[in-house]
Amino acid sequence: MAILKKIKSSTLMETLVATVLIVVVFMLASMILNNLFSSNIKNNTRAIETYLNVLQYLQRHQKITLPYHDDFETWHISIDSYSENNQTIIEFEAFNKQTNKTIIKQQFEKEY
C-alpha cells in the first residue's frame, strides 16, 4: 500500500480572509477610479472653449452683433464690449448653470 503524504494547505478561515481582503482592495480601486472619471467628465470644458473660439471668429468677422447672449448645453454665454484706457475690450463669458463655473476670454478689438 502506498504511503500517503500529508500536503500542507490553507485552512478555510485563511482562504476567507484572503478573499475578503482582495474584494476590499478591488472595491477601493473601483471607487477611486469612478471618482476620477466622474470629476474628469464634470470638469471637461473642451466643448465650450471650442464654441467660444467659434464665437470669437464670428465676432471678429462681424457675423454677430454685440451684446450677444446664447445658451449652449448647460452653459449661458454672453458677449459684451467695454472701453478701458481708450481701448475697446470684448469679453466672452460662459457660465455653467449646474456647476457655477465661469470661463472668461477677453480680446482687444482691432480695426480691420
CSV table of C-alpha atoms in Angstrom, one decimal:
chain,number,residue,atom,x,y,z
A,1,MET,CA,0.0,0.0,0.0
A,2,ALA,CA,1.3,3.4,-0.9
A,3,ILE,CA,2.1,5.8,1.9
A,4,LEU,CA,0.1,9.0,1.7
A,5,LYS,CA,2.0,12.2,2.2
A,6,LYS,CA,0.3,15.0,4.1
A,7,ILE,CA,0.1,18.1,1.9
A,8,LYS,CA,0.2,21.5,3.6
A,9,SER,CA,-2.7,23.6,2.7
A,10,SER,CA,-4.5,26.7,4.0
A,11,THR,CA,-7.5,26.4,6.3
A,12,LEU,CA,-10.9,27.6,5.3
A,13,MET,CA,-10.6,30.7,7.6
A,14,GLU,CA,-7.4,31.8,5.9
A,15,THR,CA,-9.0,31.4,2.5
A,16,LEU,CA,-12.0,33.5,3.5
A,17,VAL,CA,-9.8,36.3,5.0
A,18,ALA,CA,-7.7,36.4,1.8
A,19,THR,CA,-10.9,36.6,-0.3
A,20,VAL,CA,-12.3,39.4,1.8
A,21,LEU,CA,-9.1,41.4,1.5
A,22,ILE,CA,-9.0,41.0,-2.3
A,23,VAL,CA,-12.6,42.1,-2.5
A,24,VAL,CA,-12.0,45.2,-0.3
A,25,VAL,CA,-8.9,46.2,-2.4
A,26,PHE,CA,-10.9,45.9,-5.7
A,27,MET,CA,-13.8,47.9,-4.2
A,28,LEU,CA,-11.5,50.7,-3.1
A,29,ALA,CA,-9.8,50.7,-6.5
A,30,SER,CA,-13.1,50.9,-8.4
A,31,MET,CA,-14.4,53.7,-6.1
A,32,ILE,CA,-11.2,55.7,-6.7
A,33,LEU,CA,-11.4,55.2,-10.5
A,34,ASN,CA,-15.1,56.1,-10.5
A,35,ASN,CA,-14.4,59.3,-8.7
A,36,LEU,CA,-11.5,60.2,-11.1
A,37,PHE,CA,-13.6,59.6,-14.2
A,38,SER,CA,-16.7,61.5,-12.9
A,39,SER,CA,-14.6,64.5,-11.9
A,40,ASN,CA,-12.8,64.4,-15.2
A,41,ILE,CA,-16.2,64.4,-17.1
A,42,LYS,CA,-17.6,67.1,-14.8
A,43,ASN,CA,-14.6,69.5,-15.3
A,44,ASN,CA,-14.2,68.9,-19.0
A,45,THR,CA,-14.6,72.3,-20.7
A,46,ARG,CA,-13.3,71.5,-24.2
A,47,ALA,CA,-16.7,71.8,-25.9
A,48,ILE,CA,-17.5,75.2,-24.5
A,49,GLU,CA,-14.0,76.5,-25.2
A,50,THR,CA,-14.3,75.4,-28.8
A,51,TYR,CA,-17.7,77.1,-29.1
A,52,LEU,CA,-16.2,80.3,-27.6
A,53,ASN,CA,-13.5,80.2,-30.2
A,54,VAL,CA,-16.1,79.9,-32.9
A,55,LEU,CA,-17.9,82.9,-31.4
A,56,GLN,CA,-14.7,84.9,-31.3
A,57,TYR,CA,-14.2,84.1,-35.0
A,58,LEU,CA,-17.7,85.1,-35.9
A,59,GLN,CA,-17.4,88.4,-33.9
A,60,ARG,CA,-14.1,89.2,-35.5
A,61,HIS,CA,-15.7,88.9,-38.9
A,62,GLN,CA,-18.8,90.9,-37.9
A,63,LYS,CA,-21.2,87.9,-38.2
A,64,ILE,CA,-22.7,88.5,-34.8
A,65,THR,CA,-23.8,91.8,-33.1
A,66,LEU,CA,-23.0,92.8,-29.6
A,67,PRO,CA,-24.3,92.4,-27.0
A,68,TYR,CA,-24.8,88.7,-27.7
A,69,HIS,CA,-26.5,86.1,-25.4
A,70,ASP,CA,-26.9,82.4,-26.1
A,71,ASP,CA,-27.2,79.1,-24.4
A,72,PHE,CA,-25.0,76.1,-25.2
A,73,GLU,CA,-25.9,72.8,-23.4
A,74,THR,CA,-25.7,73.8,-19.7
A,75,TRP,CA,-23.7,77.0,-20.4
A,76,HIS,CA,-25.1,80.5,-20.6
A,77,ILE,CA,-22.9,82.7,-23.0
A,78,SER,CA,-22.7,86.4,-23.1
A,79,ILE,CA,-20.5,88.7,-25.2
A,80,ASP,CA,-20.2,92.3,-24.2
A,81,SER,CA,-17.8,95.1,-25.1
A,82,TYR,CA,-16.5,97.9,-22.9
A,83,SER,CA,-13.8,100.6,-23.1
A,84,GLU,CA,-10.8,100.8,-20.9
A,85,ASN,CA,-7.8,103.1,-21.4
A,86,ASN,CA,-9.1,104.3,-24.8
A,87,GLN,CA,-9.2,100.6,-26.0
A,88,THR,CA,-12.3,98.5,-26.7
A,89,ILE,CA,-12.2,95.1,-25.0
A,90,ILE,CA,-14.6,92.4,-26.0
A,91,GLU,CA,-15.4,90.0,-23.2
A,92,PHE,CA,-16.7,86.4,-23.8
A,93,GLU,CA,-18.2,84.9,-20.7
A,94,ALA,CA,-19.6,81.4,-20.3
A,95,PHE,CA,-21.4,80.4,-17.1
A,96,ASN,CA,-22.3,76.8,-16.3
A,97,LYS,CA,-25.7,76.7,-14.5
A,98,GLN,CA,-25.1,73.4,-12.9
A,99,THR,CA,-21.5,73.7,-11.6
A,100,ASN,CA,-21.4,77.5,-11.2
A,101,LYS,CA,-18.2,77.6,-13.2
A,102,THR,CA,-17.3,80.6,-15.2
A,103,ILE,CA,-14.9,80.9,-18.2
A,104,ILE,CA,-13.9,84.4,-19.3
A,105,LYS,CA,-12.0,85.2,-22.5
A,106,GLN,CA,-11.1,88.7,-23.5
A,107,GLN,CA,-9.8,90.2,-26.7
A,108,PHE,CA,-8.9,93.6,-27.9
A,109,GLU,CA,-11.0,95.0,-30.8
A,110,LYS,CA,-8.8,95.6,-33.8
A,111,GLU,CA,-9.5,97.8,-36.8
A,112,TYR,CA,-9.5,95.6,-39.9
